[in-house]
mmCIF file of C-alpha atoms in Angstrom:
data_model
loop_
_atom_site.group_PDB
_atom_site.id
_atom_site.type_symbol
_atom_site.label_atom_id
_atom_site.label_comp_id
_atom_site.label_asym_id
_atom_site.label_seq_id
_atom_site.Cartn_x
_atom_site.Cartn_y
_atom_site.Cartn_z
ATOM 1 C CA UNK W 13 8.330 -1.386 -2.157
ATOM 2 C CA UNK W 14 12.051 -0.929 -1.701
ATOM 3 C CA UNK W 15 13.532 -3.708 -3.823
ATOM 4 C CA UNK W 16 12.245 -6.383 -6.179
ATOM 5 C CA UNK W 17 15.236 -8.650 -6.686
ATOM 6 C CA UNK W 18 16.580 -7.623 -10.110
ATOM 7 C CA UNK W 19 14.167 -6.450 -12.771
ATOM 8 C CA UNK W 20 12.150 -3.498 -13.993
ATOM 9 C CA UNK W 21 9.892 -1.426 -11.766
ATOM 10 C CA UNK W 22 7.800 1.661 -12.439
ATOM 11 C CA UNK W 23 5.059 3.494 -10.588
ATOM 12 C CA UNK W 24 3.049 6.689 -10.915
ATOM 13 C CA UNK W 25 0.488 8.615 -8.947
ATOM 14 C CA UNK W 26 -3.133 7.783 -9.686
ATOM 15 C CA UNK W 27 -5.115 10.261 -11.785
ATOM 16 C CA UNK W 28 -8.352 9.700 -9.841
ATOM 17 C CA UNK W 29 -8.956 10.445 -6.111
ATOM 18 C CA UNK W 30 -9.775 6.781 -5.440
ATOM 19 C CA UNK W 31 -6.341 5.580 -6.620
ATOM 20 C CA UNK W 32 -3.127 6.597 -4.865
ATOM 21 C CA UNK W 33 -0.554 4.690 -6.934
ATOM 22 C CA UNK W 34 -0.421 2.559 -10.080
ATOM 23 C CA UNK W 35 2.592 0.290 -10.552
ATOM 24 C CA UNK W 36 4.056 -2.647 -12.459
ATOM 25 C CA UNK W 37 7.188 -4.791 -12.351
ATOM 26 C CA UNK W 38 8.900 -7.676 -14.122
ATOM 27 C CA UNK W 39 11.275 -9.958 -12.187
ATOM 28 C CA UNK W 40 14.421 -10.922 -14.098
ATOM 29 C CA UNK W 41 16.281 -12.547 -11.191
ATOM 30 C CA UNK W 42 14.434 -13.997 -8.197
ATOM 31 C CA UNK W 43 15.008 -12.318 -4.862
ATOM 32 C CA UNK W 44 13.192 -10.694 -1.984
ATOM 33 C CA UNK W 45 11.782 -7.241 -1.472
ATOM 34 C CA UNK W 46 10.465 -5.332 1.480
ATOM 35 C CA UNK W 47 6.831 -4.254 1.458
ATOM 36 C CA UNK W 48 6.523 -1.426 4.005
ATOM 37 C CA UNK W 49 3.681 -0.918 6.423
ATOM 38 C CA UNK W 50 0.931 1.221 4.933
ATOM 39 C CA UNK W 51 -2.534 2.585 5.651
ATOM 40 C CA UNK W 52 -3.564 1.834 2.067
ATOM 41 C CA UNK W 53 -5.206 -1.261 0.630
ATOM 42 C CA UNK W 54 -3.539 -2.659 -2.469
ATOM 43 C CA UNK W 55 -4.994 -4.835 -5.218
ATOM 44 C CA UNK W 56 -2.314 -6.433 -7.354
ATOM 45 C CA UNK W 57 -2.111 -9.019 -10.097
ATOM 46 C CA UNK W 58 0.719 -11.437 -10.851
ATOM 47 C CA UNK W 59 1.285 -13.638 -13.891
ATOM 48 C CA UNK W 60 3.721 -16.558 -13.777
ATOM 49 C CA UNK W 61 5.788 -17.543 -16.844
ATOM 50 C CA UNK W 62 3.360 -20.458 -17.425
ATOM 51 C CA UNK W 63 0.446 -17.990 -17.674
ATOM 52 C CA UNK W 64 -1.192 -18.722 -14.308
ATOM 53 C CA UNK W 65 -2.534 -15.431 -12.932
ATOM 54 C CA UNK W 66 -3.571 -14.492 -9.420
ATOM 55 C CA UNK W 67 -4.928 -11.458 -7.612
ATOM 56 C CA UNK W 68 -3.636 -10.395 -4.196
ATOM 57 C CA UNK W 69 -5.702 -8.172 -1.917
ATOM 58 C CA UNK W 70 -3.407 -6.687 0.707
ATOM 59 C CA UNK W 71 -4.725 -5.146 3.893
ATOM 60 C CA UNK W 72 -3.284 -2.151 5.742
ATOM 61 C CA UNK W 73 -0.483 -2.825 8.197
ATOM 62 C CA UNK W 74 1.833 -1.097 10.629
ATOM 63 C CA UNK W 75 4.602 -3.640 10.084
ATOM 64 C CA UNK W 76 6.785 -4.291 7.046
ATOM 65 C CA UNK W 77 6.875 -7.747 5.502
ATOM 66 C CA UNK W 78 9.314 -9.537 3.208
ATOM 67 C CA UNK W 79 7.968 -11.031 -0.019
ATOM 68 C CA UNK W 80 9.819 -13.441 -2.295
ATOM 69 C CA UNK W 81 9.770 -12.623 -5.995
ATOM 70 C CA UNK W 82 9.744 -15.313 -8.705
ATOM 71 C CA UNK W 83 11.903 -15.141 -11.805
ATOM 72 C CA UNK W 84 9.889 -14.287 -14.902
ATOM 73 C CA UNK W 85 6.762 -13.136 -13.045
ATOM 74 C CA UNK W 86 4.968 -9.959 -14.046
ATOM 75 C CA UNK W 87 3.218 -7.825 -11.433
ATOM 76 C CA UNK W 88 0.852 -4.881 -11.786
ATOM 77 C CA UNK W 89 -1.565 -3.238 -9.412
ATOM 78 C CA UNK W 90 -3.013 -0.260 -7.616
ATOM 79 C CA UNK W 91 -2.784 1.204 -4.162
ATOM 80 C CA UNK W 92 -6.250 2.467 -3.248
ATOM 81 C CA UNK W 93 -6.938 5.703 -1.391
ATOM 82 C CA UNK W 94 -7.431 5.139 2.348
ATOM 83 C CA UNK W 95 -11.172 5.949 2.132
ATOM 84 C CA UNK W 96 -11.865 3.218 -0.465
ATOM 85 C CA UNK W 97 -12.835 -0.266 0.719
ATOM 86 C CA UNK W 98 -14.272 -3.546 -0.525
ATOM 87 C CA UNK W 99 -17.987 -3.869 0.118
ATOM 88 C CA UNK W 100 -18.695 -6.345 2.900
ATOM 89 C CA UNK W 101 -15.063 -6.580 3.940
ATOM 90 C CA UNK W 102 -14.137 -4.127 6.723
ATOM 91 C CA UNK W 103 -10.452 -3.337 6.453
ATOM 92 C CA UNK W 104 -9.698 -4.218 10.055
ATOM 93 C CA UNK W 105 -10.668 -7.818 9.188
ATOM 94 C CA UNK W 106 -7.654 -7.991 6.840
ATOM 95 C CA UNK W 107 -5.224 -6.019 8.980
ATOM 96 C CA UNK W 108 -1.696 -7.090 8.117
ATOM 97 C CA UNK W 109 -2.967 -9.873 5.856
ATOM 98 C CA UNK W 110 -3.079 -10.871 2.200
ATOM 99 C CA UNK W 111 -5.849 -12.737 0.374
ATOM 100 C CA UNK W 112 -4.635 -14.594 -2.739
ATOM 101 C CA UNK W 113 -7.102 -15.832 -5.368
ATOM 102 C CA UNK W 114 -6.261 -17.614 -8.619
ATOM 103 C CA UNK W 115 -7.762 -16.260 -11.814
ATOM 104 C CA UNK W 116 -9.742 -18.534 -14.128
ATOM 105 C CA UNK W 117 -10.659 -17.763 -17.725
ATOM 106 C CA UNK W 118 -9.367 -14.214 -17.358
ATOM 107 C CA UNK W 119 -11.409 -13.345 -14.267
ATOM 108 C CA UNK W 120 -11.276 -13.589 -10.479
ATOM 109 C CA UNK W 121 -14.238 -14.569 -8.296
ATOM 110 C CA UNK W 122 -14.186 -12.727 -4.952
ATOM 111 C CA UNK W 123 -16.451 -10.958 -2.472
ATOM 112 C CA UNK W 124 -19.692 -11.861 -4.185
ATOM 113 C CA UNK W 125 -18.674 -10.965 -7.724
ATOM 114 C CA UNK W 126 -16.578 -12.002 -10.687
ATOM 115 C CA UNK W 127 -13.990 -9.453 -11.775
ATOM 116 C CA UNK W 128 -12.121 -9.405 -15.108
ATOM 117 C CA UNK W 129 -8.339 -9.276 -14.828
ATOM 118 C CA UNK W 130 -7.346 -5.839 -16.175
ATOM 119 C CA UNK W 131 -4.295 -4.948 -18.206
ATOM 120 C CA UNK W 132 -1.843 -2.501 -16.641
ATOM 121 C CA UNK W 133 -3.055 0.405 -18.792
ATOM 122 C CA UNK W 134 -6.662 -0.249 -17.743
ATOM 123 C CA UNK W 135 -6.128 -0.478 -13.971
ATOM 124 C CA UNK W 136 -7.659 2.878 -13.063
ATOM 125 C CA UNK W 137 -10.629 2.311 -15.360
ATOM 126 C CA UNK W 138 -11.038 -1.105 -13.714
ATOM 127 C CA UNK W 139 -11.147 0.524 -10.269
ATOM 128 C CA UNK W 140 -13.814 2.978 -11.449
ATOM 129 C CA UNK W 141 -15.839 0.076 -12.880
ATOM 130 C CA UNK W 142 -15.644 -1.717 -9.509
ATOM 131 C CA UNK W 143 -16.869 1.463 -7.803
ATOM 132 C CA UNK W 144 -19.701 1.734 -10.307
ATOM 133 C CA UNK W 145 -20.809 -1.879 -9.810
ATOM 134 C CA UNK W 146 -20.556 -1.577 -6.014
ATOM 135 C CA UNK W 147 -17.643 -3.944 -5.365
ATOM 136 C CA UNK W 148 -15.579 -1.011 -4.111
ATOM 137 C CA UNK W 149 -17.060 1.658 -1.848
ATOM 138 C CA UNK W 150 -15.884 5.275 -1.591
ATOM 139 C CA UNK W 151 -16.520 6.765 1.862
ATOM 140 C CA UNK W 152 -16.503 10.538 1.301
ATOM 141 C CA UNK W 153 -17.036 11.328 4.986
ATOM 142 C CA UNK W 154 -13.964 9.318 5.952
ATOM 143 C CA UNK W 155 -12.048 11.136 3.193
ATOM 144 C CA UNK W 156 -13.027 14.407 4.903
ATOM 145 C CA UNK W 157 -11.960 12.989 8.281
ATOM 146 C CA UNK W 158 -8.574 12.033 6.840
ATOM 147 C CA UNK W 159 -8.234 15.655 5.722
ATOM 148 C CA UNK W 160 -8.977 16.830 9.279
ATOM 149 C CA UNK W 161 -12.749 17.457 9.174
ATOM 150 C CA UNK W 162 -14.364 15.268 11.834
ATOM 151 C CA UNK W 163 -17.504 17.305 12.467
ATOM 152 C CA UNK W 164 -20.981 15.812 12.513
ATOM 153 C CA UNK W 165 -20.339 12.885 14.859
ATOM 154 C CA UNK W 166 -18.951 12.131 18.304
ATOM 155 C CA UNK W 167 -15.272 11.293 18.702
ATOM 156 C CA UNK W 168 -16.112 7.676 19.511
ATOM 157 C CA UNK W 169 -18.337 7.343 16.433
ATOM 158 C CA UNK W 170 -15.562 8.718 14.243
ATOM 159 C CA UNK W 171 -13.050 6.346 15.783
ATOM 160 C CA UNK W 172 -15.233 3.317 14.995
ATOM 161 C CA UNK W 173 -15.994 4.464 11.453
ATOM 162 C CA UNK W 174 -12.389 5.411 10.805
ATOM 163 C CA UNK W 175 -11.147 2.021 11.985
ATOM 164 C CA UNK W 176 -13.764 0.145 9.924
ATOM 165 C CA UNK W 177 -13.058 2.068 6.709
ATOM 166 C CA UNK W 178 -9.311 2.692 6.942
ATOM 167 C CA UNK W 179 -8.435 -0.435 8.932
ATOM 168 C CA UNK W 180 -6.216 1.453 11.374
ATOM 169 C CA UNK W 181 -6.756 4.093 14.020
ATOM 170 C CA UNK W 182 -6.143 7.774 13.319
ATOM 171 C CA UNK W 183 -3.078 7.561 15.586
ATOM 172 C CA UNK W 184 -1.763 4.620 13.521
ATOM 173 C CA UNK W 185 -2.189 6.626 10.314
ATOM 174 C CA UNK W 186 -0.273 9.557 11.803
ATOM 175 C CA UNK W 187 2.515 7.155 12.823
ATOM 176 C CA UNK W 188 2.750 5.830 9.264
ATOM 177 C CA UNK W 189 2.759 9.345 7.802
ATOM 178 C CA UNK W 190 5.606 10.410 10.093
ATOM 179 C CA UNK W 191 7.635 7.346 9.100
ATOM 180 C CA UNK W 192 6.944 7.972 5.396
ATOM 181 C CA UNK W 193 8.017 11.603 5.793
ATOM 182 C CA UNK W 194 11.195 10.632 7.627
ATOM 183 C CA UNK W 195 12.017 7.983 5.009
ATOM 184 C CA UNK W 196 11.727 10.608 2.247
ATOM 185 C CA UNK W 197 13.915 13.017 4.215
ATOM 186 C CA UNK W 198 16.630 10.396 4.699
ATOM 187 C CA UNK W 199 16.568 9.598 0.996
ATOM 188 C CA UNK W 200 16.963 13.324 0.324
ATOM 189 C CA UNK W 201 20.138 13.423 2.398
ATOM 190 C CA UNK W 202 18.935 14.504 5.852
ATOM 191 C CA UNK W 203 20.844 13.081 8.809
ATOM 192 C CA UNK W 204 18.868 10.854 11.237
ATOM 193 C CA UNK W 205 18.642 13.597 13.901
ATOM 194 C CA UNK W 206 17.462 16.110 11.275
ATOM 195 C CA UNK W 207 14.917 13.672 9.857
ATOM 196 C CA UNK W 208 13.619 12.798 13.333
ATOM 197 C CA UNK W 209 13.109 16.446 14.302
ATOM 198 C CA UNK W 210 11.591 17.490 10.957
ATOM 199 C CA UNK W 211 9.170 14.544 10.783
ATOM 200 C CA UNK W 212 7.932 15.057 14.341
ATOM 201 C CA UNK W 213 9.648 12.237 16.261
ATOM 202 C CA UNK W 214 10.577 12.844 19.890
ATOM 203 C CA UNK W 215 14.160 11.740 19.263
ATOM 204 C CA UNK W 216 16.357 9.639 16.977
ATOM 205 C CA UNK W 217 15.724 6.392 18.879
ATOM 206 C CA UNK W 218 11.969 6.879 18.371
ATOM 207 C CA UNK W 219 12.610 7.328 14.635
ATOM 208 C CA UNK W 220 14.745 4.175 14.530
ATOM 209 C CA UNK W 221 12.099 2.053 16.265
ATOM 210 C CA UNK W 222 9.381 3.340 13.938
ATOM 211 C CA UNK W 223 11.352 2.764 10.730
ATOM 212 C CA UNK W 224 12.441 -0.703 11.859
ATOM 213 C CA UNK W 225 8.792 -1.638 12.389
ATOM 214 C CA UNK W 226 7.212 0.077 9.393
ATOM 215 C CA UNK W 227 10.028 -0.126 6.836
ATOM 216 C CA UNK W 228 11.965 -3.082 8.206
ATOM 217 C CA UNK W 229 15.097 -0.922 8.050
ATOM 218 C CA UNK W 230 17.095 1.420 10.244
ATOM 219 C CA UNK W 231 18.031 5.011 9.310
ATOM 220 C CA UNK W 232 21.646 3.855 8.861
ATOM 221 C CA UNK W 233 20.664 1.154 6.333
ATOM 222 C CA UNK W 234 18.469 3.617 4.424
ATOM 223 C CA UNK W 235 21.328 6.127 4.177
ATOM 224 C CA UNK W 236 23.723 3.344 3.147
ATOM 225 C CA UNK W 237 21.422 2.370 0.279
ATOM 226 C CA UNK W 238 21.169 6.020 -0.810
ATOM 227 C CA UNK W 239 24.977 6.319 -0.889
ATOM 228 C CA UNK W 240 25.317 3.051 -2.829
ATOM 229 C CA UNK W 241 22.883 4.260 -5.515
ATOM 230 C CA UNK W 242 24.811 7.519 -5.934
ATOM 231 C CA UNK W 243 28.180 5.823 -6.467
#
C-alpha cells in the first residue's frame, strides 16, 4: 500500500515461507490509499471504533484499486506466499476481488470453517494453524514452479495448475515482478529510462503503462512523492 490517509503503518517480512508480509495500521484521519496489483492473496482484519470487526480476503490482481480508510479503524493482516491458497477456493475465482465477512463472537465463519480472529502478534501462528487444519493449502510443486522448476508435467498442465493456485498466469506474475522492481528503482532515485531498462521493459512508455495499471501511478508521480518525502 502506498498511503493510508494519515496514521501509523508498519510492515515486516514473514518469518515462515507461507507468509510474505505481516502488517498493521491505525487510521487517524480518514482518506484514501492505493492498493497495488499483486500476485499474492491477502487476509486482513479491520476493527471499527465501535468494536465491529471484519475479515477481508483479497484476491490477486493486475490492476491497482483505491480503498477508503475510516477514521479510528485498526487494520492488521498478512500477505500469503503465492503458492498458498484457500481450500476449495481457486484463486482465479477471486481475481481482482475482495470477500468481506463480519466477525461474530471473536470468530469468522468462512469456507466451511470457523476461524478465530487473531491478534497482530499471532498472525503467523494463525496462518500455520489454518494450514494445519486444512483451511489453507501449501502447494510445494507450484512453489518450485515459481522458482523456475517446471519439470514433471507438460507446459499446458503447468499453466492450468499455476493459474488455479496462483490466480494469474506465469506471464502475469512476471509483469507484476517487473513493475515491482521498477517501482523500487524509482524510489531509490533511478530515472524512468534507467528504471525501464534495468527492470526489463522495452522502453519508458511500456514502463509508464505498466505502472499506471499495476500501481495506479506514473513514474513522474512516484518520483514526485520521493522528492516530497526527502524535503
